[in-house]
PDB file of C-alpha atoms in Angstrom:
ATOM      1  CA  UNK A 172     -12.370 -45.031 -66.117  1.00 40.00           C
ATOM      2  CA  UNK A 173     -12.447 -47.635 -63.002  1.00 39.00           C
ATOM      3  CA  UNK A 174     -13.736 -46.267 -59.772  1.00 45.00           C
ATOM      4  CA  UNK A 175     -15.807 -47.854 -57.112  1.00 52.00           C
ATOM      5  CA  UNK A 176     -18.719 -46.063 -55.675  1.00 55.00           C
ATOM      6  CA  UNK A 177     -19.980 -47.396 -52.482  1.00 63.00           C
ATOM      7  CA  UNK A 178     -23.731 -46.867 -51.661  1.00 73.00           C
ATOM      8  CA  UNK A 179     -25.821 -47.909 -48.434  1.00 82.00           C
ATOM      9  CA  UNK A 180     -29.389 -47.620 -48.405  1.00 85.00           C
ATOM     10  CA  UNK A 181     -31.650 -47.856 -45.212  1.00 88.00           C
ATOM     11  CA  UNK A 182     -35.320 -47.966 -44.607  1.00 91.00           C
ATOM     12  CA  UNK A 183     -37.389 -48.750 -41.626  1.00 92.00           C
ATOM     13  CA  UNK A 184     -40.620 -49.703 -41.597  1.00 92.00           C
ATOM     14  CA  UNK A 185     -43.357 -50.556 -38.425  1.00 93.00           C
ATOM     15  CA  UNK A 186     -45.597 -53.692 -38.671  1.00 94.00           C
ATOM     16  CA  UNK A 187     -48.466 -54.249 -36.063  1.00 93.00           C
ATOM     17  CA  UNK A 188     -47.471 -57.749 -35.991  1.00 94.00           C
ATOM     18  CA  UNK A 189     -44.933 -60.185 -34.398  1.00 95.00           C
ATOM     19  CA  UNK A 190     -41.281 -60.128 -35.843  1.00 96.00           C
ATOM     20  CA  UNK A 191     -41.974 -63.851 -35.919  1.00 97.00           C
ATOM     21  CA  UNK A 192     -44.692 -63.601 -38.396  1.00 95.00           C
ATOM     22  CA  UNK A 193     -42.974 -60.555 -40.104  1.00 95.00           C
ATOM     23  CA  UNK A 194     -39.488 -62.848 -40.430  1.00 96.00           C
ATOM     24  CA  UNK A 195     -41.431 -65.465 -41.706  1.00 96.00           C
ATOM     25  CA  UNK A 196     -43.434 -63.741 -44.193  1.00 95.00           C
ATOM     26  CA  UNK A 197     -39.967 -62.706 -45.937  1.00 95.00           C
ATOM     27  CA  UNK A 198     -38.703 -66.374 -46.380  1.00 97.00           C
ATOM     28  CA  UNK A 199     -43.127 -67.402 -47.613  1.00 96.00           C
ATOM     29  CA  UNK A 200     -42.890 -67.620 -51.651  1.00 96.00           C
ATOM     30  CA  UNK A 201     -46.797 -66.972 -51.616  1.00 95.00           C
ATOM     31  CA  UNK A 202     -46.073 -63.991 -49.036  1.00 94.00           C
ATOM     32  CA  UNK A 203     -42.713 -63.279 -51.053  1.00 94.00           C
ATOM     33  CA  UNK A 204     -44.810 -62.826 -54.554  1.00 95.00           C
ATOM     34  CA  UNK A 205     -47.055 -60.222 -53.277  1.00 93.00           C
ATOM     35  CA  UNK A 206     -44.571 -58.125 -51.582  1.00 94.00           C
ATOM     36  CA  UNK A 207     -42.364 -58.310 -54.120  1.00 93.00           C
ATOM     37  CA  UNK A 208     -44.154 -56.417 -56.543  1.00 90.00           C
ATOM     38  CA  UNK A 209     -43.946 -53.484 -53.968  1.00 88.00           C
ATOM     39  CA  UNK A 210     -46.966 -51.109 -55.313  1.00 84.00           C
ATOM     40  CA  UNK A 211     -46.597 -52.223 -58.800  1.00 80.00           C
ATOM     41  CA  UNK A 212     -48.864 -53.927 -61.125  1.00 83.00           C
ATOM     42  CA  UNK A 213     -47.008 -57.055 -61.937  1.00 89.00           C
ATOM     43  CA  UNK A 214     -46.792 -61.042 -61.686  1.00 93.00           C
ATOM     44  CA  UNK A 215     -44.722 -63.270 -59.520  1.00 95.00           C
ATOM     45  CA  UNK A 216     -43.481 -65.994 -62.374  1.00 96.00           C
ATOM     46  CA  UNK A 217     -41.079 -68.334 -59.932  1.00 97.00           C
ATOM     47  CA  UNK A 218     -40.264 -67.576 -56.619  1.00 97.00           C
ATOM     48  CA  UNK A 219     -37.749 -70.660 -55.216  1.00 98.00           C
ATOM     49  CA  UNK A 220     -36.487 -70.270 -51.570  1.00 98.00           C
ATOM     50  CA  UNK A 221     -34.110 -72.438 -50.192  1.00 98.00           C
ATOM     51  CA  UNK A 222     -33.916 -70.572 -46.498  1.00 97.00           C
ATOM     52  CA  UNK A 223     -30.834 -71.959 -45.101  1.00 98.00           C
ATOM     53  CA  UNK A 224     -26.993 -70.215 -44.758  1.00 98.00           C
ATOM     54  CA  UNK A 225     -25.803 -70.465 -48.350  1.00 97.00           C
ATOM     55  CA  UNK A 226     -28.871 -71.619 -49.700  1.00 98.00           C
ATOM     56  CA  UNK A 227     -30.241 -69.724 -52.564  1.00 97.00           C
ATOM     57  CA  UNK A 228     -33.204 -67.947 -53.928  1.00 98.00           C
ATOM     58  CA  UNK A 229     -34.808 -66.794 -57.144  1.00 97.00           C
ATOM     59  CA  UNK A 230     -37.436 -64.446 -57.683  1.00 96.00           C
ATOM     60  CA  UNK A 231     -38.776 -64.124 -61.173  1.00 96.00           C
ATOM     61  CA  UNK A 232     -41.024 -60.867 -61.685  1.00 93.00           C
ATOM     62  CA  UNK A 233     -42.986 -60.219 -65.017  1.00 93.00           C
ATOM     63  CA  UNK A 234     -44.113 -56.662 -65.299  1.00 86.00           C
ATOM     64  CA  UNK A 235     -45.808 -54.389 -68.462  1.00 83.00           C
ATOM     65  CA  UNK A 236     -43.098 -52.536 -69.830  1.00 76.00           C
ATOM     66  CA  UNK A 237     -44.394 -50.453 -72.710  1.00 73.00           C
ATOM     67  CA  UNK A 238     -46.863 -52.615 -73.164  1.00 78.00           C
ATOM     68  CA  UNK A 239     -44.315 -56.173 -73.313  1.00 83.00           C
ATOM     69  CA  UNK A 240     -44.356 -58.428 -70.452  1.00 85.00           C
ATOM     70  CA  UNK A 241     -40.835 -57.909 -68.929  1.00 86.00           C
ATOM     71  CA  UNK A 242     -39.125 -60.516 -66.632  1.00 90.00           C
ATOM     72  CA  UNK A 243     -36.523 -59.559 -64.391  1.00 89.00           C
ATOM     73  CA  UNK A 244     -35.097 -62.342 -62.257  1.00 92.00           C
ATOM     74  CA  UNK A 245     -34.054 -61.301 -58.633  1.00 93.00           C
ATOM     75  CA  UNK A 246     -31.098 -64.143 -57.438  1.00 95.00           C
ATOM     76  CA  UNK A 247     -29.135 -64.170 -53.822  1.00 95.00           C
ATOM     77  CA  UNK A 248     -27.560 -66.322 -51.500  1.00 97.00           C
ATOM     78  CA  UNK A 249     -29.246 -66.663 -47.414  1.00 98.00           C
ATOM     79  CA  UNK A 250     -25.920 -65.333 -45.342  1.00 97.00           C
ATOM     80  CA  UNK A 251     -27.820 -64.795 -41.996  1.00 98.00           C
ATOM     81  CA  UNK A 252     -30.744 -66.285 -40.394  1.00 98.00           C
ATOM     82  CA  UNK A 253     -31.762 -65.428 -37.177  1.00 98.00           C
ATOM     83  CA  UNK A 254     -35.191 -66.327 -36.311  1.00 97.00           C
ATOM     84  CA  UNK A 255     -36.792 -63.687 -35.552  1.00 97.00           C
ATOM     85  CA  UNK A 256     -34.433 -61.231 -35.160  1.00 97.00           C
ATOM     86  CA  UNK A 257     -32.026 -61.095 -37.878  1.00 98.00           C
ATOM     87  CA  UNK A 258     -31.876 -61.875 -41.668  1.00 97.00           C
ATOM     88  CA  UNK A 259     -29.218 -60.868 -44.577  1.00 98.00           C
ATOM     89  CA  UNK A 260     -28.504 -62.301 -47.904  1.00 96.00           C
ATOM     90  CA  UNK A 261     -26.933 -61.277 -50.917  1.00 94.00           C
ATOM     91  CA  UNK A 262     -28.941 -59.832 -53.756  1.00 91.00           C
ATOM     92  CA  UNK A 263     -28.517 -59.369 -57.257  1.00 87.00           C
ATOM     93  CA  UNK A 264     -30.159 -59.104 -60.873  1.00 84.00           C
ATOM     94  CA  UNK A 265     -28.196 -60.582 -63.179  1.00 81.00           C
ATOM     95  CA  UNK A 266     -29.575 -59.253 -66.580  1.00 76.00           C
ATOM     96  CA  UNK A 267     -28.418 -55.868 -65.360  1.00 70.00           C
ATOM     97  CA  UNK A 268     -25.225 -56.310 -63.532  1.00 68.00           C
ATOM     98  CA  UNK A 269     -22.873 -59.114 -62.015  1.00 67.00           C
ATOM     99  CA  UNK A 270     -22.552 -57.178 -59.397  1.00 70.00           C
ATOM    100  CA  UNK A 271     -24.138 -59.094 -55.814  1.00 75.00           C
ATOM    101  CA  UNK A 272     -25.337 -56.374 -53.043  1.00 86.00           C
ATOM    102  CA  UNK A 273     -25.960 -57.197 -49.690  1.00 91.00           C
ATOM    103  CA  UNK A 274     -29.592 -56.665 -47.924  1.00 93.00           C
ATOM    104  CA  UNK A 275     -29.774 -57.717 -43.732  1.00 95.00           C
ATOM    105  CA  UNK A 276     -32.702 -57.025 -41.926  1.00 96.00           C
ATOM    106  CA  UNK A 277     -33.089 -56.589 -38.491  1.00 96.00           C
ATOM    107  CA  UNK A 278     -36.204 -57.178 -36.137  1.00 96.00           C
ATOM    108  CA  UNK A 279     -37.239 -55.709 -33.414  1.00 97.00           C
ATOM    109  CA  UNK A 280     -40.211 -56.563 -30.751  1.00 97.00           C
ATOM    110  CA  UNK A 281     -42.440 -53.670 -29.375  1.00 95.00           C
ATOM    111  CA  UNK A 282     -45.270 -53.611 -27.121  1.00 93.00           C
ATOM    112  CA  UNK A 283     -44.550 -56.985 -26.346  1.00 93.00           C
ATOM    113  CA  UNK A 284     -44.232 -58.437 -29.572  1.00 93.00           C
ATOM    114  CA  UNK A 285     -47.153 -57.150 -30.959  1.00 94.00           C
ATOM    115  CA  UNK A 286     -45.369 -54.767 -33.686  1.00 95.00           C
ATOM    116  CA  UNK A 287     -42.061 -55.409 -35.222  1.00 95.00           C
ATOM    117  CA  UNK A 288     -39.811 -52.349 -35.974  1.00 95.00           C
ATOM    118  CA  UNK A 289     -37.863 -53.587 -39.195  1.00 94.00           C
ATOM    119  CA  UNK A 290     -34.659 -52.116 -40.637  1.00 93.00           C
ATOM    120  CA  UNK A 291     -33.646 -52.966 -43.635  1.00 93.00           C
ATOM    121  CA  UNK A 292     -30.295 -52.253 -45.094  1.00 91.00           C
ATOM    122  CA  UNK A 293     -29.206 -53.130 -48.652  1.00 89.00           C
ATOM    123  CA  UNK A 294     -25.695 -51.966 -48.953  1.00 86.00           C
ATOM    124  CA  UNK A 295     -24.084 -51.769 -52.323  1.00 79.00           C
ATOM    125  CA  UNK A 296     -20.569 -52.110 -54.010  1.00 60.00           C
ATOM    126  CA  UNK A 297     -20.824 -50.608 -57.623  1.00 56.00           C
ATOM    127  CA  UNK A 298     -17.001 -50.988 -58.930  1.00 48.00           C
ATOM    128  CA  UNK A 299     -16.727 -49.342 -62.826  1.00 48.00           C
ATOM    129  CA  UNK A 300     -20.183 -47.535 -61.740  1.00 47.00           C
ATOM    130  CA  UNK A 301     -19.129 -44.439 -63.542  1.00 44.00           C
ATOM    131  CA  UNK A 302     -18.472 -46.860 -66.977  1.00 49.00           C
ATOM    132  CA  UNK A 303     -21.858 -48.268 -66.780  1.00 52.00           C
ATOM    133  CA  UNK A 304     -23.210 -44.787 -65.873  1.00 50.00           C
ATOM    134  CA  UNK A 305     -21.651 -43.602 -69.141  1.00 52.00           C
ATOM    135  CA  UNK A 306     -23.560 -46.437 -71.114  1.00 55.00           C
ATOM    136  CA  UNK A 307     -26.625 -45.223 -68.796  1.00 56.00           C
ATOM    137  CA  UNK A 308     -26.814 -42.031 -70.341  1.00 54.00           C
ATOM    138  CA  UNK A 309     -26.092 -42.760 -73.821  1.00 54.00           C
ATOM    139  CA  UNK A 310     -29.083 -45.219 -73.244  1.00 57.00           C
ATOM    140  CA  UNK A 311     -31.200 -42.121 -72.068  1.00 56.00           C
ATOM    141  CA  UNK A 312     -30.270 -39.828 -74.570  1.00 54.00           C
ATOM    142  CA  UNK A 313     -31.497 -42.339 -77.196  1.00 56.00           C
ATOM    143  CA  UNK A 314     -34.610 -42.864 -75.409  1.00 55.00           C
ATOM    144  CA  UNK A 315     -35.356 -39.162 -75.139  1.00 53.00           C
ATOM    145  CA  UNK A 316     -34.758 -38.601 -78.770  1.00 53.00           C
ATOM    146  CA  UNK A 317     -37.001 -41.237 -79.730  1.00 57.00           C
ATOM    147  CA  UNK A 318     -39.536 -40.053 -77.331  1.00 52.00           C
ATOM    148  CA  UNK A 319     -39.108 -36.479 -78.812  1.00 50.00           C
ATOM    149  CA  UNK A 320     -39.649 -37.926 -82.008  1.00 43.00           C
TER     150      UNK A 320
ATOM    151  CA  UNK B 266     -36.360 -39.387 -54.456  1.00 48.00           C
ATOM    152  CA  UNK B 267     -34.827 -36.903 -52.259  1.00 55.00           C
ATOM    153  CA  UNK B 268     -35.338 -33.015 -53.133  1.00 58.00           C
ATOM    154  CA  UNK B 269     -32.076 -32.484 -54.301  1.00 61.00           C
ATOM    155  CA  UNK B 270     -32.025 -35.622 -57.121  1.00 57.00           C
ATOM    156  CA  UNK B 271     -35.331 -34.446 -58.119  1.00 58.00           C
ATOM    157  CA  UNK B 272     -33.988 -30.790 -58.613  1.00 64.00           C
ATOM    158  CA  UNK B 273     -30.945 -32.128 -60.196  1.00 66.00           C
ATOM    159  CA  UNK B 274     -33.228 -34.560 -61.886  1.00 63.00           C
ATOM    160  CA  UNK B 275     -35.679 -31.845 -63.279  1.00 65.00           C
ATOM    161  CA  UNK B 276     -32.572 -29.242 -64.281  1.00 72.00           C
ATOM    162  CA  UNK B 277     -30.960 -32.328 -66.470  1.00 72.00           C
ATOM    163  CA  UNK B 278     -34.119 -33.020 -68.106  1.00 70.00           C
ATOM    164  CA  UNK B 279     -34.463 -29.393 -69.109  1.00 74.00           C
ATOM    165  CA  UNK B 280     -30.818 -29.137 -69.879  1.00 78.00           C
ATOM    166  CA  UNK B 281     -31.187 -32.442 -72.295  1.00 76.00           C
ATOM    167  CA  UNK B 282     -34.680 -31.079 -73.918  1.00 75.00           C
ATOM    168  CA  UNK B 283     -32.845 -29.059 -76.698  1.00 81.00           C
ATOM    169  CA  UNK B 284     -32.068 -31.138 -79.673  1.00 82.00           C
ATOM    170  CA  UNK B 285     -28.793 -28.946 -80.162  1.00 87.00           C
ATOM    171  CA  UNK B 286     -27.810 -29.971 -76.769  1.00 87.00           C
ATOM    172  CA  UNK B 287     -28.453 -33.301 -77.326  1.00 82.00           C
ATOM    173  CA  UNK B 288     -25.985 -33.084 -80.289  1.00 85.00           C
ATOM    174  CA  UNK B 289     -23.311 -31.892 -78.480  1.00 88.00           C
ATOM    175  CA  UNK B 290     -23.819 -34.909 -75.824  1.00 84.00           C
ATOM    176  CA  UNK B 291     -23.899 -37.318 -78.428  1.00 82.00           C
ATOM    177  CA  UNK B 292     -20.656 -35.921 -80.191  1.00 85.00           C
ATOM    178  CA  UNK B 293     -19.248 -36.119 -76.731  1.00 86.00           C
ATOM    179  CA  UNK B 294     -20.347 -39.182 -75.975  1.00 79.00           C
ATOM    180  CA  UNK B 295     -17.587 -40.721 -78.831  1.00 80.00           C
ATOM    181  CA  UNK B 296     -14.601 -38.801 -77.204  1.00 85.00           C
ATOM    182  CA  UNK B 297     -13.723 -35.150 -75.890  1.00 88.00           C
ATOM    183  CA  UNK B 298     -13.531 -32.335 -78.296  1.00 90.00           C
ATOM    184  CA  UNK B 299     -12.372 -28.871 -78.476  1.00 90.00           C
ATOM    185  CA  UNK B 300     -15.082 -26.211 -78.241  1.00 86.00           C
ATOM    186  CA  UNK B 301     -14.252 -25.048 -81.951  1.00 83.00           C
ATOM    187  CA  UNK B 302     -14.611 -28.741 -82.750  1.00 84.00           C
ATOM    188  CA  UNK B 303     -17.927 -28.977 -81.723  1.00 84.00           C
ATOM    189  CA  UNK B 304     -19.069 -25.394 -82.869  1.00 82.00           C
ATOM    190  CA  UNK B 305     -18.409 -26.184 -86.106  1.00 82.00           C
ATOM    191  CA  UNK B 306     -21.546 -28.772 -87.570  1.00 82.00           C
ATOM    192  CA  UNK B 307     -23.814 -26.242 -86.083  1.00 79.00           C
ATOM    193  CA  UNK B 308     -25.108 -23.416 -88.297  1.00 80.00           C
ATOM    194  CA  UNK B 309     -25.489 -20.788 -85.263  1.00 82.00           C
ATOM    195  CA  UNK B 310     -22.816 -18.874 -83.883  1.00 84.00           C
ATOM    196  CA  UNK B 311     -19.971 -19.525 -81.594  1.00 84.00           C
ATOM    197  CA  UNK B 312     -21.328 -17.454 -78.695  1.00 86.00           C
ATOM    198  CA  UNK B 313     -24.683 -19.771 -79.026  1.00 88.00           C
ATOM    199  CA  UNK B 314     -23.325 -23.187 -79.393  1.00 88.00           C
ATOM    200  CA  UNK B 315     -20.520 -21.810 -75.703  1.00 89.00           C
ATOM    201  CA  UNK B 316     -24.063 -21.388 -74.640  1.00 91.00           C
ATOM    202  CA  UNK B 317     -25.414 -24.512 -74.487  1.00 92.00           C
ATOM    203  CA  UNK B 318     -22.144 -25.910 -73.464  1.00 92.00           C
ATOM    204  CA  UNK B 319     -22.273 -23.874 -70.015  1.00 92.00           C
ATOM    205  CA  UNK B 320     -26.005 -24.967 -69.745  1.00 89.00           C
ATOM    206  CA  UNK B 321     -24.157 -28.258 -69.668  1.00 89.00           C
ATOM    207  CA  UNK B 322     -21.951 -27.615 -67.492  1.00 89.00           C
ATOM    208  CA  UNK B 323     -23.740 -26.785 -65.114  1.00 86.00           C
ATOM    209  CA  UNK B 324     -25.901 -29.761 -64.839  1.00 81.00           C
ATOM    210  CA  UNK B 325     -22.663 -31.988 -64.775  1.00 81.00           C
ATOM    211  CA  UNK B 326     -22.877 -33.236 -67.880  1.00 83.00           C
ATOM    212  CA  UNK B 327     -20.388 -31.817 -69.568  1.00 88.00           C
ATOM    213  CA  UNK B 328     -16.703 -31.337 -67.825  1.00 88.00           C
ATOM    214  CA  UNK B 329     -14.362 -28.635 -69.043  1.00 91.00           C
ATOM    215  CA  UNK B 330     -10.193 -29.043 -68.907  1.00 91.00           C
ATOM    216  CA  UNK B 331      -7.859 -26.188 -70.393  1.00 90.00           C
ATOM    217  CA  UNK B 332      -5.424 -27.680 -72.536  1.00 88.00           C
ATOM    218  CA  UNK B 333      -2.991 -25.243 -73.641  1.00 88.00           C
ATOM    219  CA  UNK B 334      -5.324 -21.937 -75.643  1.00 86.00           C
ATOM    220  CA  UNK B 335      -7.756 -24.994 -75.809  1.00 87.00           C
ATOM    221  CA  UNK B 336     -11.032 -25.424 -73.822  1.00 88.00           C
ATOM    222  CA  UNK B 337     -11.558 -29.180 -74.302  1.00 92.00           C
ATOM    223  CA  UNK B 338     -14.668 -30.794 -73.487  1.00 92.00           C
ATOM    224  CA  UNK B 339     -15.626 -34.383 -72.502  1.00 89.00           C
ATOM    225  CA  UNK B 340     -18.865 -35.968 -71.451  1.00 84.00           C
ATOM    226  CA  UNK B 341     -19.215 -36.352 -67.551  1.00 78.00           C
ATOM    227  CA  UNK B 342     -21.640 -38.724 -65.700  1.00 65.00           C
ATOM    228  CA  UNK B 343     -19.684 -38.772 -62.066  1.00 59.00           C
ATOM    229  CA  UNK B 344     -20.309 -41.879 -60.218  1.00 45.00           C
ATOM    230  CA  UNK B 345     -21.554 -39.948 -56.985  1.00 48.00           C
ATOM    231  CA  UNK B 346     -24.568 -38.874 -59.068  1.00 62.00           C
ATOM    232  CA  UNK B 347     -24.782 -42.829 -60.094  1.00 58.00           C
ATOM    233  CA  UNK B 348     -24.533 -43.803 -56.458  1.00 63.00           C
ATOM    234  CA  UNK B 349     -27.454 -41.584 -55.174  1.00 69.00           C
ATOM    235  CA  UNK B 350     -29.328 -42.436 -58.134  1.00 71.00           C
ATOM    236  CA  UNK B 351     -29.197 -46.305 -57.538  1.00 73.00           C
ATOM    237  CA  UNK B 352     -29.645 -45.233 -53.603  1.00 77.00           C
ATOM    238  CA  UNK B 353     -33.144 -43.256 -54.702  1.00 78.00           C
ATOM    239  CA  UNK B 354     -34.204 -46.246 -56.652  1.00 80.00           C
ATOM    240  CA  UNK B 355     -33.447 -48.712 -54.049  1.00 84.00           C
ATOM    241  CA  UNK B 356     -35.085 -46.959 -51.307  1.00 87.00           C
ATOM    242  CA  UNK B 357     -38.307 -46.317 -52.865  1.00 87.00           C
ATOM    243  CA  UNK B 358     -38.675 -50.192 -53.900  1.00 89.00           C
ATOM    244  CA  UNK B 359     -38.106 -51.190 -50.628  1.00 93.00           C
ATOM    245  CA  UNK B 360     -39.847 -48.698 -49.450  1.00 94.00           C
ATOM    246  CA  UNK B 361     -43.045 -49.561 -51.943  1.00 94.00           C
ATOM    247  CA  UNK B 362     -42.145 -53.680 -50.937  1.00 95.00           C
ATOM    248  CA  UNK B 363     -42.339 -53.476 -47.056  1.00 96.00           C
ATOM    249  CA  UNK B 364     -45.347 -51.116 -47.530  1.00 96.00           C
ATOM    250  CA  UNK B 365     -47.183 -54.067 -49.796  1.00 95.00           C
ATOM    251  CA  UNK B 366     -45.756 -56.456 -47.247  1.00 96.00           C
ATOM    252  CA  UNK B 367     -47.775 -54.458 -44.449  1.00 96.00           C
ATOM    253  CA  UNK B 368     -50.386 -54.758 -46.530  1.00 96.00           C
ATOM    254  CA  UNK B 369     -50.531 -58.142 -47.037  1.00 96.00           C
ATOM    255  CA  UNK B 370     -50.555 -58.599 -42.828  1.00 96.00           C
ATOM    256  CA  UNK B 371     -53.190 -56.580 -42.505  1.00 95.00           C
ATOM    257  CA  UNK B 372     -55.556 -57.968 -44.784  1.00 94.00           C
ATOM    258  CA  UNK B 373     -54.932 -61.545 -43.432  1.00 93.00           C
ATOM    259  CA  UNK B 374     -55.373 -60.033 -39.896  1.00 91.00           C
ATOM    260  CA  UNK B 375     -58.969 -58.842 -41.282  1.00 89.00           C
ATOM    261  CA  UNK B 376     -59.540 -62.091 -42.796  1.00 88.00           C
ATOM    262  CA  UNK B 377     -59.117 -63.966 -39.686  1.00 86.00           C
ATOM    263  CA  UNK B 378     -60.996 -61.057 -37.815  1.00 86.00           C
ATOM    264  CA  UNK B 379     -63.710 -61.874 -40.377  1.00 85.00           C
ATOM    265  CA  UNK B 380     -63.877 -65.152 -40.073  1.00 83.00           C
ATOM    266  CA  UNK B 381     -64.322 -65.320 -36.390  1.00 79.00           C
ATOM    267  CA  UNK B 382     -67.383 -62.720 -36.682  1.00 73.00           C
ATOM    268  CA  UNK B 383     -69.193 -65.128 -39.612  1.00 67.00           C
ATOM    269  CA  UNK B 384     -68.509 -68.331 -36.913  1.00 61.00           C
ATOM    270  CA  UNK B 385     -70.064 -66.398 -33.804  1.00 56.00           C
ATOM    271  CA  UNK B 386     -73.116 -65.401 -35.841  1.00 52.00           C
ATOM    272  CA  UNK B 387     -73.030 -68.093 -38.302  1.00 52.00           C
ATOM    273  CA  UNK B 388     -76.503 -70.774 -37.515  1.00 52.00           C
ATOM    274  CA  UNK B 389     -76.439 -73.379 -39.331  1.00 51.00           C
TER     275      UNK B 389
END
């Protein structure tokens, strides 16, 4: 079974700060390994940024899984930047899927700069989604069997 | 997670806590099969095994074609439910990252705020 499943994700979000600083702080590997780890416990092992059109990043992210140290590895390639008001770049995780999304942010200045209104879009293609979703929940039906004992 | 994924969420979980259920899945899971097929490596009756099949059915899980007098059965995961599910996920990381990034702003506008207080009333 082959059939692509298109899925677009938005979220905004209001910083009391400049959308220069809030721009900047998404392109900062120190600022990049805290936010990555969203409210997570977790450790930032390589983040490489190479903030240019068609330059690339990698963030590596270790986090406790079942007690194991996990590493997932973020990759993508900078499509737009727009200082300060628009950023996009590709956005994938390889171990899982070959598959690249796309995430573009866009910035916007209120009370003169002082807060930044941020929308962030990460807008996915997921071709042979309903194959992989197959393997998904024979993966799940394993793991609750095991976890039923 | 929006109300409906975490209903649907909630009524597969229940659906998949029965370890007869769970056989039938996994059967299903190799190929489709009729509904006599599947009743018959179960020691409990017809009726109960059509039972757990519509409990399946109901969550999506479990997709029913008539083939001739046949009722055949194949294992269903459709990729709308695998699109919302990766649109839940995504959303709450992002949601959970630009909160952390806020965060982070914050504290370093405190820090600075801070720091200017310990100059004013620092005497050295």
């Amino acid at each position: 079974m082959s059939q692509e499943a298109r899925a677009t994700v938005r979220v905004t979000h209001r910083f009391s700060a400049s959308p220069e600083r809030v721009f900047d702080a998404f392109l900062d590997p120190m600022k990049i390994a805290i936010w990555m780890l969203g409210p997570a416990t977790g450790e930032a092992k390589r983040i490489e940024v190479d903030p240019r059109v068609g330059g690339l990043f990698t963030f590596v992210i270790e986090r406790p899984v079942n007690g194991t140290a996990q590493a997932m590895e973020h990759t993508g390639e900078y499509r737009e930047l727009e200082r300060p008001r628009r950023l996009a770049f590709t956005w994938g995780v390889p171990q899982f899927s070959a598959e690249l999304t796309l995430v573009s942010l866009d910035f916007v200045a209120e009370e003169d700069g002082k807060a930044t209104v941020v929308t962030l879009v990460h807008d996915g293609v997921l071709p042979d989604y309903a194959e992989r979703t197959q393997g998904g929940w024979t993966a799940i039906l394993a793991a609750v069997e095991r976890s039923l004992g | 997670m929006s109300a409906a994924t975490e209903a649907r969420l909630s009524a597969t979980l229940v659906a998949l806590s029965d370890p007869t259920r769970r056989a039938i899945l996994r059967r299903l899971a190799r190929g489709e099969a009729r509904v006599t097929d599947l009743a018959a490596p179960f020691a409990i009756s017809l009726n109960a095994v059509s039972k757990h099949i519509r409990t399946l059915e109901r969550v999506g899980l479990i997709h029913r074609k008539r083939v001739g007098r046949d009722h055949v059965l194949s294992f269903r995961a459709t990729p709308m439910d695998a699109a919302s599910a990766w649109m839940d996920t995504q959303r709450e990381i992002w949601t959970g990252r630009l909160q952390a990034l806020d965060a982070l702003l914050q504290s370093e506008d405190d820090n600075a705020l801070s720091r200017t207080k310990t100059k004013k009333g620092d005497v050295r």
